[in-house]
């Protein structure tokens, strides 16, 4: 997480002008990264026909990176290189590093992606694997880490977890012939609150010291945008004998993470939100090095390792092609891989990660904090809490949130406001019954766009 000693950005009264927003953009050290992306044009998002990117057309204001990031220009270059590899050397692409290609040979491509992702999540490269999708990876890791006993069998989780997480946990409890209703403990905020305090989470952990086996929480809650105190919760839950896992779908490439240092047991994430790797793109997982060790002290054919649902691609490359049915896992997270990885998915992922390789999550987070604070400043400026038609339900503390602000509208306003924004070429995500999720992404969004959004948003409310 970002240094919590860093003060919250403040803005002078004159900051609520186009001119001030433009000055912030001019001083932005990351402003050139915007040119590395293809931003949907207003014309294209209004058409039903397949269209080429409107390079000279007016760009939309794209604040939906918390649902799907926009396309990096590098994707076309990387995909072309991959198609050329496949067409020119066929099966030899598995084992051949081609000069002038931005991509590794196919059997090493997942490691290329994992190395880049490890810098984003604060892990050692061998603690990260690029594979599958978030829910699939969650199932695989729950199969390895959820080991209920006669007394410790419950799983603690967020009360408003993304449905896929809820289904996954429910199914694993049922797999062990246990009652999900009795063994899922949902942690919610206090009455009238949206934020779940760290103290509340720790108190629930205390209540279930004797019967909980595992806790799984989102790094950032998808609905409210709250960033949880991952190191504090992890350390405390582990001290009480619980395994700790994190769903980082909204935290990956958004918040500053230090998974290795924080001693997290396992984590999963998708890469199509702030990671910009494309719709349904390949996910990632983290397994701390202590859980990925392979012990050969009993002999070369008797490795000891953490139980997992195994597949051949998790086998050590040096013996993978012996086909002797003796599983010798790759040490680390790579040993949790299953099938031959999708090269096309990895290509898109590596292309997106190449942009992150040119900066750091620390620099991105620094801009993000200021960009989101500017959004908050403009939304609250010249408004009266008692008469305002909306509330920001995301924590005001910049160290307790990511790039997203969730704006809760008064009943009956959501669809009118969302339609007005879309007609103006502003793309945001809406969630029933009344939340607009606004996510200015530091890689490609600007302060000027934030200003224009707030003008249009307040105008929509005034005309409702």
GROMACS .gro file of C-alpha atoms in nm:
model
  464
    1UNK     CA    1   0.000   0.000   0.000
    2UNK     CA    2   0.107   0.357  -0.059
    3UNK     CA    3   0.291   0.530   0.223
    4UNK     CA    4   0.010   0.629   0.459
    5UNK     CA    5   0.215   0.924   0.581
    6UNK     CA    6   0.168   1.095   0.246
    7UNK     CA    7  -0.083   1.378   0.295
    8UNK     CA    8  -0.404   1.396   0.098
    9UNK     CA    9  -0.374   1.635  -0.200
   10UNK     CA   10  -0.550   1.967  -0.158
   11UNK     CA   11  -0.657   2.218  -0.420
   12UNK     CA   12  -0.713   2.597  -0.413
   13UNK     CA   13  -1.056   2.741  -0.490
   14UNK     CA   14  -0.944   2.840  -0.841
   15UNK     CA   15  -0.869   2.475  -0.920
   16UNK     CA   16  -1.231   2.433  -1.032
   17UNK     CA   17  -1.161   2.571  -1.380
   18UNK     CA   18  -1.067   2.429  -1.718
   19UNK     CA   19  -0.750   2.635  -1.707
   20UNK     CA   20  -0.633   2.485  -1.378
   21UNK     CA   21  -0.711   2.133  -1.495
   22UNK     CA   22  -0.505   2.199  -1.809
   23UNK     CA   23  -0.215   2.324  -1.596
   24UNK     CA   24  -0.224   2.003  -1.393
   25UNK     CA   25  -0.209   1.804  -1.715
   26UNK     CA   26   0.084   2.009  -1.843
   27UNK     CA   27   0.276   1.935  -1.521
   28UNK     CA   28   0.192   1.563  -1.522
   29UNK     CA   29   0.516   1.359  -1.555
   30UNK     CA   30   0.315   1.062  -1.691
   31UNK     CA   31   0.120   1.256  -1.954
   32UNK     CA   32   0.296   1.088  -2.247
   33UNK     CA   33   0.161   0.745  -2.151
   34UNK     CA   34  -0.182   0.847  -2.281
   35UNK     CA   35  -0.040   0.825  -2.634
   36UNK     CA   36   0.032   0.456  -2.581
   37UNK     CA   37  -0.341   0.376  -2.583
   38UNK     CA   38  -0.627   0.381  -2.833
   39UNK     CA   39  -0.907   0.580  -2.675
   40UNK     CA   40  -1.255   0.504  -2.815
   41UNK     CA   41  -1.396   0.799  -3.006
   42UNK     CA   42  -1.733   0.955  -2.932
   43UNK     CA   43  -1.846   0.865  -3.285
   44UNK     CA   44  -1.752   0.500  -3.252
   45UNK     CA   45  -1.921   0.440  -2.918
   46UNK     CA   46  -2.242   0.578  -3.068
   47UNK     CA   47  -2.245   0.346  -3.371
   48UNK     CA   48  -2.355  -0.014  -3.407
   49UNK     CA   49  -2.116  -0.085  -3.694
   50UNK     CA   50  -1.767  -0.229  -3.666
   51UNK     CA   51  -1.538   0.068  -3.698
   52UNK     CA   52  -1.169   0.146  -3.705
   53UNK     CA   53  -1.027   0.356  -3.421
   54UNK     CA   54  -1.106   0.720  -3.477
   55UNK     CA   55  -0.752   0.849  -3.453
   56UNK     CA   56  -0.850   1.199  -3.564
   57UNK     CA   57  -1.197   1.195  -3.411
   58UNK     CA   58  -1.290   1.344  -3.076
   59UNK     CA   59  -1.206   1.102  -2.799
   60UNK     CA   60  -1.459   0.984  -2.547
   61UNK     CA   61  -1.392   1.029  -2.178
   62UNK     CA   62  -1.326   0.674  -2.067
   63UNK     CA   63  -1.369   0.624  -1.692
   64UNK     CA   64  -1.455   0.252  -1.706
   65UNK     CA   65  -1.107   0.108  -1.660
   66UNK     CA   66  -1.235  -0.061  -1.345
   67UNK     CA   67  -1.447  -0.282  -1.575
   68UNK     CA   68  -1.236  -0.300  -1.890
   69UNK     CA   69  -0.919  -0.109  -1.967
   70UNK     CA   70  -0.870   0.037  -2.313
   71UNK     CA   71  -0.640  -0.115  -2.573
   72UNK     CA   72  -0.267  -0.041  -2.562
   73UNK     CA   73  -0.120   0.029  -2.905
   74UNK     CA   74   0.144  -0.234  -2.831
   75UNK     CA   75  -0.117  -0.512  -2.862
   76UNK     CA   76  -0.126  -0.488  -3.243
   77UNK     CA   77   0.254  -0.498  -3.266
   78UNK     CA   78   0.285  -0.794  -3.031
   79UNK     CA   79   0.000  -0.986  -3.191
   80UNK     CA   80   0.147  -0.936  -3.538
   81UNK     CA   81   0.482  -1.070  -3.414
   82UNK     CA   82   0.309  -1.373  -3.267
   83UNK     CA   83   0.111  -1.447  -3.582
   84UNK     CA   84   0.430  -1.416  -3.786
   85UNK     CA   85   0.603  -1.660  -3.551
   86UNK     CA   86   0.324  -1.914  -3.584
   87UNK     CA   87   0.301  -1.880  -3.962
   88UNK     CA   88   0.676  -1.887  -4.026
   89UNK     CA   89   0.809  -2.160  -3.795
   90UNK     CA   90   0.500  -2.343  -3.665
   91UNK     CA   91   0.569  -2.580  -3.377
   92UNK     CA   92   0.925  -2.451  -3.339
   93UNK     CA   93   0.775  -2.138  -3.184
   94UNK     CA   94   0.758  -2.334  -2.859
   95UNK     CA   95   1.137  -2.350  -2.834
   96UNK     CA   96   1.280  -2.069  -3.048
   97UNK     CA   97   1.362  -1.713  -2.944
   98UNK     CA   98   1.338  -1.502  -3.257
   99UNK     CA   99   1.550  -1.192  -3.306
  100UNK     CA  100   1.360  -0.862  -3.313
  101UNK     CA  101   1.054  -1.021  -3.151
  102UNK     CA  102   0.923  -0.864  -2.829
  103UNK     CA  103   0.813  -1.209  -2.715
  104UNK     CA  104   0.985  -1.510  -2.566
  105UNK     CA  105   0.954  -1.860  -2.706
  106UNK     CA  106   0.611  -1.996  -2.629
  107UNK     CA  107   0.703  -2.227  -2.344
  108UNK     CA  108   0.865  -1.933  -2.162
  109UNK     CA  109   0.600  -1.675  -2.241
  110UNK     CA  110   0.407  -1.727  -1.918
  111UNK     CA  111   0.731  -1.657  -1.727
  112UNK     CA  112   0.778  -1.335  -1.927
  113UNK     CA  113   0.432  -1.222  -1.817
  114UNK     CA  114   0.486  -1.338  -1.460
  115UNK     CA  115   0.808  -1.139  -1.428
  116UNK     CA  116   0.633  -0.819  -1.532
  117UNK     CA  117   0.334  -0.886  -1.307
  118UNK     CA  118   0.556  -0.963  -1.008
  119UNK     CA  119   0.679  -0.602  -1.009
  120UNK     CA  120   0.320  -0.478  -1.005
  121UNK     CA  121   0.214  -0.693  -0.708
  122UNK     CA  122   0.537  -0.674  -0.508
  123UNK     CA  123   0.642  -1.036  -0.540
  124UNK     CA  124   0.935  -1.245  -0.648
  125UNK     CA  125   0.899  -1.361  -1.011
  126UNK     CA  126   0.868  -1.728  -0.913
  127UNK     CA  127   0.580  -1.644  -0.674
  128UNK     CA  128   0.361  -1.536  -0.967
  129UNK     CA  129   0.203  -1.734  -1.249
  130UNK     CA  130   0.017  -1.606  -1.554
  131UNK     CA  131  -0.261  -1.853  -1.620
  132UNK     CA  132  -0.632  -1.915  -1.644
  133UNK     CA  133  -0.886  -1.665  -1.525
  134UNK     CA  134  -0.954  -1.521  -1.181
  135UNK     CA  135  -1.231  -1.760  -1.078
  136UNK     CA  136  -1.052  -2.064  -1.217
  137UNK     CA  137  -0.738  -1.966  -1.030
  138UNK     CA  138  -0.939  -1.907  -0.714
  139UNK     CA  139  -1.084  -2.258  -0.741
  140UNK     CA  140  -0.737  -2.406  -0.789
  141UNK     CA  141  -0.592  -2.226  -0.490
  142UNK     CA  142  -0.889  -2.298  -0.265
  143UNK     CA  143  -0.841  -2.665  -0.351
  144UNK     CA  144  -0.486  -2.635  -0.221
  145UNK     CA  145  -0.533  -2.398   0.073
  146UNK     CA  146  -0.881  -2.471   0.211
  147UNK     CA  147  -0.831  -2.773   0.436
  148UNK     CA  148  -1.125  -2.781   0.678
  149UNK     CA  149  -1.094  -2.987   0.995
  150UNK     CA  150  -1.354  -3.109   1.240
  151UNK     CA  151  -1.332  -2.781   1.429
  152UNK     CA  152  -1.183  -2.523   1.186
  153UNK     CA  153  -1.393  -2.521   0.875
  154UNK     CA  154  -1.544  -2.175   0.823
  155UNK     CA  155  -1.441  -1.921   0.559
  156UNK     CA  156  -1.462  -1.548   0.636
  157UNK     CA  157  -1.544  -1.323   0.340
  158UNK     CA  158  -1.676  -0.985   0.235
  159UNK     CA  159  -2.053  -0.945   0.270
  160UNK     CA  160  -2.076  -0.795  -0.081
  161UNK     CA  161  -1.815  -1.010  -0.250
  162UNK     CA  162  -1.826  -1.028  -0.627
  163UNK     CA  163  -2.074  -1.308  -0.706
  164UNK     CA  164  -1.810  -1.531  -0.864
  165UNK     CA  165  -1.610  -1.534  -0.539
  166UNK     CA  166  -1.924  -1.614  -0.345
  167UNK     CA  167  -2.008  -1.904  -0.575
  168UNK     CA  168  -1.653  -2.040  -0.562
  169UNK     CA  169  -1.638  -2.039  -0.183
  170UNK     CA  170  -1.987  -2.183  -0.154
  171UNK     CA  171  -1.897  -2.468  -0.389
  172UNK     CA  172  -1.575  -2.555  -0.205
  173UNK     CA  173  -1.754  -2.574   0.126
  174UNK     CA  174  -2.016  -2.801  -0.034
  175UNK     CA  175  -1.738  -3.011  -0.192
  176UNK     CA  176  -1.632  -3.104   0.160
  177UNK     CA  177  -1.993  -3.204   0.240
  178UNK     CA  178  -2.037  -2.901   0.463
  179UNK     CA  179  -2.329  -2.660   0.485
  180UNK     CA  180  -2.239  -2.332   0.315
  181UNK     CA  181  -2.491  -2.135   0.520
  182UNK     CA  182  -2.324  -2.246   0.841
  183UNK     CA  183  -1.966  -2.212   0.722
  184UNK     CA  184  -1.963  -1.884   0.526
  185UNK     CA  185  -1.915  -1.586   0.756
  186UNK     CA  186  -2.000  -1.259   0.580
  187UNK     CA  187  -1.825  -0.947   0.710
  188UNK     CA  188  -2.023  -0.630   0.651
  189UNK     CA  189  -2.011  -0.267   0.759
  190UNK     CA  190  -2.183  -0.135   1.066
  191UNK     CA  191  -2.542  -0.013   1.030
  192UNK     CA  192  -2.562   0.299   0.816
  193UNK     CA  193  -2.201   0.270   0.698
  194UNK     CA  194  -2.051   0.168   0.364
  195UNK     CA  195  -1.690   0.120   0.474
  196UNK     CA  196  -1.587  -0.192   0.664
  197UNK     CA  197  -1.335  -0.078   0.922
  198UNK     CA  198  -1.018  -0.276   0.983
  199UNK     CA  199  -1.118  -0.295   1.348
  200UNK     CA  200  -1.445  -0.462   1.251
  201UNK     CA  201  -1.263  -0.721   1.042
  202UNK     CA  202  -1.016  -0.796   1.322
  203UNK     CA  203  -1.303  -0.834   1.569
  204UNK     CA  204  -1.473  -1.089   1.340
  205UNK     CA  205  -1.144  -1.277   1.317
  206UNK     CA  206  -1.132  -1.284   1.697
  207UNK     CA  207  -1.485  -1.421   1.709
  208UNK     CA  208  -1.390  -1.711   1.482
  209UNK     CA  209  -1.046  -1.806   1.607
  210UNK     CA  210  -1.164  -2.156   1.695
  211UNK     CA  211  -1.377  -2.235   1.389
  212UNK     CA  212  -1.239  -2.046   1.084
  213UNK     CA  213  -0.986  -2.207   0.851
  214UNK     CA  214  -0.947  -1.932   0.591
  215UNK     CA  215  -1.026  -1.569   0.517
  216UNK     CA  216  -1.069  -1.434   0.164
  217UNK     CA  217  -1.124  -1.065   0.106
  218UNK     CA  218  -1.106  -0.830  -0.193
  219UNK     CA  219  -0.804  -0.602  -0.202
  220UNK     CA  220  -1.044  -0.334  -0.324
  221UNK     CA  221  -1.418  -0.380  -0.284
  222UNK     CA  222  -1.566  -0.359  -0.632
  223UNK     CA  223  -1.887  -0.176  -0.530
  224UNK     CA  224  -1.763   0.081  -0.279
  225UNK     CA  225  -1.404   0.111  -0.400
  226UNK     CA  226  -1.263   0.061  -0.048
  227UNK     CA  227  -0.899  -0.050  -0.032
  228UNK     CA  228  -0.851  -0.284   0.263
  229UNK     CA  229  -0.551  -0.277   0.495
  230UNK     CA  230  -0.398  -0.591   0.348
  231UNK     CA  231  -0.080  -0.612   0.563
  232UNK     CA  232  -0.258  -0.556   0.895
  233UNK     CA  233  -0.541  -0.800   0.822
  234UNK     CA  234  -0.304  -1.063   0.682
  235UNK     CA  235  -0.070  -1.054   0.980
  236UNK     CA  236  -0.352  -1.062   1.233
  237UNK     CA  237  -0.547  -1.346   1.070
  238UNK     CA  238  -0.233  -1.557   1.034
  239UNK     CA  239  -0.151  -1.499   1.401
  240UNK     CA  240  -0.488  -1.656   1.476
  241UNK     CA  241  -0.411  -1.965   1.268
  242UNK     CA  242  -0.599  -1.873   0.950
  243UNK     CA  243  -0.488  -1.901   0.588
  244UNK     CA  244  -0.519  -1.564   0.413
  245UNK     CA  245  -0.613  -1.513   0.049
  246UNK     CA  246  -0.689  -1.196  -0.147
  247UNK     CA  247  -0.894  -1.130  -0.460
  248UNK     CA  248  -0.702  -0.847  -0.627
  249UNK     CA  249  -0.930  -0.798  -0.928
  250UNK     CA  250  -0.963  -0.426  -0.858
  251UNK     CA  251  -0.629  -0.380  -0.685
  252UNK     CA  252  -0.398  -0.521  -0.954
  253UNK     CA  253  -0.222  -0.236  -1.139
  254UNK     CA  254  -0.422   0.008  -0.927
  255UNK     CA  255  -0.294  -0.004  -0.569
  256UNK     CA  256   0.064  -0.047  -0.453
  257UNK     CA  257   0.101  -0.406  -0.330
  258UNK     CA  258   0.380  -0.590  -0.148
  259UNK     CA  259   0.250  -0.944  -0.140
  260UNK     CA  260   0.582  -1.108  -0.057
  261UNK     CA  261   0.674  -0.863   0.215
  262UNK     CA  262   0.325  -0.881   0.364
  263UNK     CA  263   0.352  -1.261   0.381
  264UNK     CA  264   0.020  -1.316   0.200
  265UNK     CA  265  -0.052  -1.688   0.155
  266UNK     CA  266  -0.216  -1.662  -0.187
  267UNK     CA  267  -0.385  -1.413  -0.418
  268UNK     CA  268  -0.560  -1.407  -0.754
  269UNK     CA  269  -0.641  -1.131  -1.003
  270UNK     CA  270  -0.767  -1.055  -1.350
  271UNK     CA  271  -0.578  -0.838  -1.598
  272UNK     CA  272  -0.851  -0.682  -1.810
  273UNK     CA  273  -0.938  -0.393  -1.577
  274UNK     CA  274  -0.648  -0.168  -1.479
  275UNK     CA  275  -0.412  -0.417  -1.648
  276UNK     CA  276  -0.556  -0.336  -1.996
  277UNK     CA  277  -0.488  -0.683  -2.139
  278UNK     CA  278  -0.823  -0.723  -2.315
  279UNK     CA  279  -1.171  -0.861  -2.241
  280UNK     CA  280  -1.153  -1.192  -2.056
  281UNK     CA  281  -0.773  -1.184  -2.070
  282UNK     CA  282  -0.550  -1.429  -1.888
  283UNK     CA  283  -0.538  -1.390  -1.511
  284UNK     CA  284  -0.264  -1.419  -1.255
  285UNK     CA  285  -0.201  -1.579  -0.919
  286UNK     CA  286   0.042  -1.543  -0.632
  287UNK     CA  287   0.164  -1.820  -0.403
  288UNK     CA  288   0.411  -1.720  -0.135
  289UNK     CA  289   0.750  -1.886  -0.174
  290UNK     CA  290   0.707  -2.089   0.146
  291UNK     CA  291   0.409  -2.267  -0.011
  292UNK     CA  292   0.579  -2.331  -0.345
  293UNK     CA  293   0.884  -2.519  -0.222
  294UNK     CA  294   0.968  -2.860  -0.368
  295UNK     CA  295   1.168  -3.089  -0.140
  296UNK     CA  296   1.380  -3.366  -0.297
  297UNK     CA  297   1.543  -3.482   0.026
  298UNK     CA  298   1.368  -3.820  -0.007
  299UNK     CA  299   1.512  -3.875  -0.353
  300UNK     CA  300   1.483  -3.745  -0.711
  301UNK     CA  301   1.162  -3.939  -0.775
  302UNK     CA  302   0.991  -3.857  -0.446
  303UNK     CA  303   0.938  -3.482  -0.436
  304UNK     CA  304   0.741  -3.338  -0.148
  305UNK     CA  305   0.531  -3.033  -0.221
  306UNK     CA  306   0.208  -2.862  -0.127
  307UNK     CA  307  -0.091  -3.052  -0.258
  308UNK     CA  308  -0.260  -2.893  -0.559
  309UNK     CA  309  -0.478  -2.992  -0.853
  310UNK     CA  310  -0.191  -3.069  -1.089
  311UNK     CA  311  -0.146  -3.050  -1.463
  312UNK     CA  312   0.143  -3.124  -1.695
  313UNK     CA  313   0.236  -2.759  -1.755
  314UNK     CA  314   0.313  -2.723  -1.387
  315UNK     CA  315   0.588  -2.982  -1.429
  316UNK     CA  316   0.956  -2.888  -1.436
  317UNK     CA  317   1.057  -2.814  -1.795
  318UNK     CA  318   1.375  -3.020  -1.763
  319UNK     CA  319   1.169  -3.339  -1.732
  320UNK     CA  320   0.832  -3.229  -1.870
  321UNK     CA  321   0.874  -3.409  -2.200
  322UNK     CA  322   0.989  -3.741  -2.055
  323UNK     CA  323   0.620  -3.835  -2.034
  324UNK     CA  324   0.690  -4.071  -1.745
  325UNK     CA  325   0.389  -3.963  -1.538
  326UNK     CA  326   0.612  -3.860  -1.247
  327UNK     CA  327   0.501  -3.513  -1.150
  328UNK     CA  328   0.789  -3.291  -1.048
  329UNK     CA  329   0.640  -2.943  -1.006
  330UNK     CA  330   0.814  -2.621  -1.096
  331UNK     CA  331   0.913  -2.460  -0.766
  332UNK     CA  332   0.691  -2.165  -0.687
  333UNK     CA  333   0.363  -2.051  -0.837
  334UNK     CA  334   0.454  -2.196  -1.177
  335UNK     CA  335   0.398  -2.542  -1.033
  336UNK     CA  336   0.026  -2.466  -1.007
  337UNK     CA  337  -0.010  -2.433  -1.387
  338UNK     CA  338  -0.226  -2.688  -1.564
  339UNK     CA  339  -0.249  -2.693  -1.940
  340UNK     CA  340  -0.041  -2.549  -2.222
  341UNK     CA  341  -0.094  -2.176  -2.197
  342UNK     CA  342  -0.287  -1.982  -2.462
  343UNK     CA  343  -0.017  -1.804  -2.658
  344UNK     CA  344  -0.259  -1.549  -2.798
  345UNK     CA  345  -0.383  -1.457  -2.452
  346UNK     CA  346  -0.027  -1.432  -2.325
  347UNK     CA  347   0.067  -1.215  -2.621
  348UNK     CA  348  -0.203  -0.960  -2.539
  349UNK     CA  349  -0.107  -0.972  -2.171
  350UNK     CA  350   0.265  -0.921  -2.241
  351UNK     CA  351   0.182  -0.629  -2.469
  352UNK     CA  352  -0.019  -0.460  -2.196
  353UNK     CA  353   0.248  -0.531  -1.936
  354UNK     CA  354   0.514  -0.377  -2.160
  355UNK     CA  355   0.356  -0.039  -2.084
  356UNK     CA  356   0.387  -0.098  -1.710
  357UNK     CA  357   0.749  -0.201  -1.761
  358UNK     CA  358   0.819   0.158  -1.868
  359UNK     CA  359   0.706   0.307  -1.538
  360UNK     CA  360   0.643   0.191  -1.182
  361UNK     CA  361   0.335   0.121  -0.976
  362UNK     CA  362   0.465   0.378  -0.726
  363UNK     CA  363   0.463   0.655  -0.987
  364UNK     CA  364   0.123   0.548  -1.118
  365UNK     CA  365  -0.019   0.542  -0.768
  366UNK     CA  366   0.116   0.890  -0.694
  367UNK     CA  367  -0.070   1.032  -0.993
  368UNK     CA  368  -0.379   0.825  -0.920
  369UNK     CA  369  -0.410   0.962  -0.567
  370UNK     CA  370  -0.396   1.319  -0.698
  371UNK     CA  371  -0.628   1.250  -0.992
  372UNK     CA  372  -0.893   1.087  -0.773
  373UNK     CA  373  -0.856   1.360  -0.509
  374UNK     CA  374  -0.922   1.618  -0.781
  375UNK     CA  375  -1.236   1.430  -0.881
  376UNK     CA  376  -1.353   1.427  -0.519
  377UNK     CA  377  -1.271   1.797  -0.477
  378UNK     CA  378  -1.479   1.894  -0.781
  379UNK     CA  379  -1.772   1.668  -0.688
  380UNK     CA  380  -1.797   1.819  -0.341
  381UNK     CA  381  -1.717   2.181  -0.424
  382UNK     CA  382  -2.007   2.423  -0.378
  383UNK     CA  383  -2.242   2.150  -0.258
  384UNK     CA  384  -2.443   2.113   0.061
  385UNK     CA  385  -2.442   1.765   0.209
  386UNK     CA  386  -2.806   1.801   0.316
  387UNK     CA  387  -2.939   1.895  -0.027
  388UNK     CA  388  -2.687   1.719  -0.252
  389UNK     CA  389  -2.841   1.451  -0.473
  390UNK     CA  390  -2.549   1.213  -0.427
  391UNK     CA  391  -2.298   1.085  -0.177
  392UNK     CA  392  -1.950   0.946  -0.231
  393UNK     CA  393  -1.949   0.608  -0.058
  394UNK     CA  394  -1.581   0.541  -0.125
  395UNK     CA  395  -1.353   0.628   0.170
  396UNK     CA  396  -1.225   0.985   0.162
  397UNK     CA  397  -0.885   0.872   0.286
  398UNK     CA  398  -0.676   0.833  -0.034
  399UNK     CA  399  -0.486   0.545   0.125
  400UNK     CA  400  -0.810   0.353   0.176
  401UNK     CA  401  -0.917   0.363  -0.189
  402UNK     CA  402  -0.785   0.310  -0.539
  403UNK     CA  403  -0.865   0.503  -0.855
  404UNK     CA  404  -1.241   0.454  -0.823
  405UNK     CA  405  -1.499   0.675  -0.659
  406UNK     CA  406  -1.844   0.522  -0.616
  407UNK     CA  407  -2.111   0.791  -0.629
  408UNK     CA  408  -2.446   0.689  -0.481
  409UNK     CA  409  -2.737   0.882  -0.634
  410UNK     CA  410  -3.072   0.948  -0.479
  411UNK     CA  411  -3.339   0.694  -0.589
  412UNK     CA  412  -3.463   0.721  -0.946
  413UNK     CA  413  -3.168   0.917  -1.086
  414UNK     CA  414  -2.925   0.648  -1.200
  415UNK     CA  415  -3.055   0.573  -1.547
  416UNK     CA  416  -3.122   0.938  -1.636
  417UNK     CA  417  -2.773   1.042  -1.533
  418UNK     CA  418  -2.607   0.742  -1.700
  419UNK     CA  419  -2.789   0.814  -2.026
  420UNK     CA  420  -2.688   1.181  -2.018
  421UNK     CA  421  -2.324   1.088  -1.958
  422UNK     CA  422  -2.317   0.833  -2.239
  423UNK     CA  423  -2.479   1.075  -2.482
  424UNK     CA  424  -2.199   1.318  -2.396
  425UNK     CA  425  -1.939   1.054  -2.479
  426UNK     CA  426  -1.851   0.982  -2.115
  427UNK     CA  427  -1.817   0.614  -2.032
  428UNK     CA  428  -1.868   0.511  -1.670
  429UNK     CA  429  -1.990   0.199  -1.502
  430UNK     CA  430  -2.324   0.193  -1.321
  431UNK     CA  431  -2.438  -0.053  -1.056
  432UNK     CA  432  -2.792  -0.095  -0.930
  433UNK     CA  433  -2.964   0.046  -0.743
  434UNK     CA  434  -2.794   0.385  -0.772
  435UNK     CA  435  -2.415   0.383  -0.798
  436UNK     CA  436  -2.203   0.540  -1.070
  437UNK     CA  437  -1.848   0.404  -1.047
  438UNK     CA  438  -1.601   0.659  -1.181
  439UNK     CA  439  -1.243   0.543  -1.232
  440UNK     CA  440  -0.988   0.791  -1.370
  441UNK     CA  441  -0.691   0.574  -1.467
  442UNK     CA  442  -0.347   0.737  -1.430
  443UNK     CA  443  -0.203   0.576  -1.743
  444UNK     CA  444  -0.444   0.739  -1.985
  445UNK     CA  445  -0.690   0.974  -1.812
  446UNK     CA  446  -0.638   1.346  -1.753
  447UNK     CA  447  -0.734   1.616  -1.507
  448UNK     CA  448  -0.916   1.796  -1.789
  449UNK     CA  449  -1.132   1.489  -1.842
  450UNK     CA  450  -1.213   1.481  -1.471
  451UNK     CA  451  -1.321   1.845  -1.490
  452UNK     CA  452  -1.539   1.783  -1.797
  453UNK     CA  453  -1.699   1.478  -1.634
  454UNK     CA  454  -1.798   1.669  -1.321
  455UNK     CA  455  -1.946   1.952  -1.530
  456UNK     CA  456  -2.158   1.706  -1.726
  457UNK     CA  457  -2.250   1.505  -1.417
  458UNK     CA  458  -2.372   1.806  -1.223
  459UNK     CA  459  -2.552   1.929  -1.532
  460UNK     CA  460  -2.732   1.597  -1.562
  461UNK     CA  461  -2.849   1.621  -1.201
  462UNK     CA  462  -2.963   1.979  -1.243
  463UNK     CA  463  -3.184   1.880  -1.536
  464UNK     CA  464  -3.327   1.567  -1.371
   0.00000   0.00000   0.00000
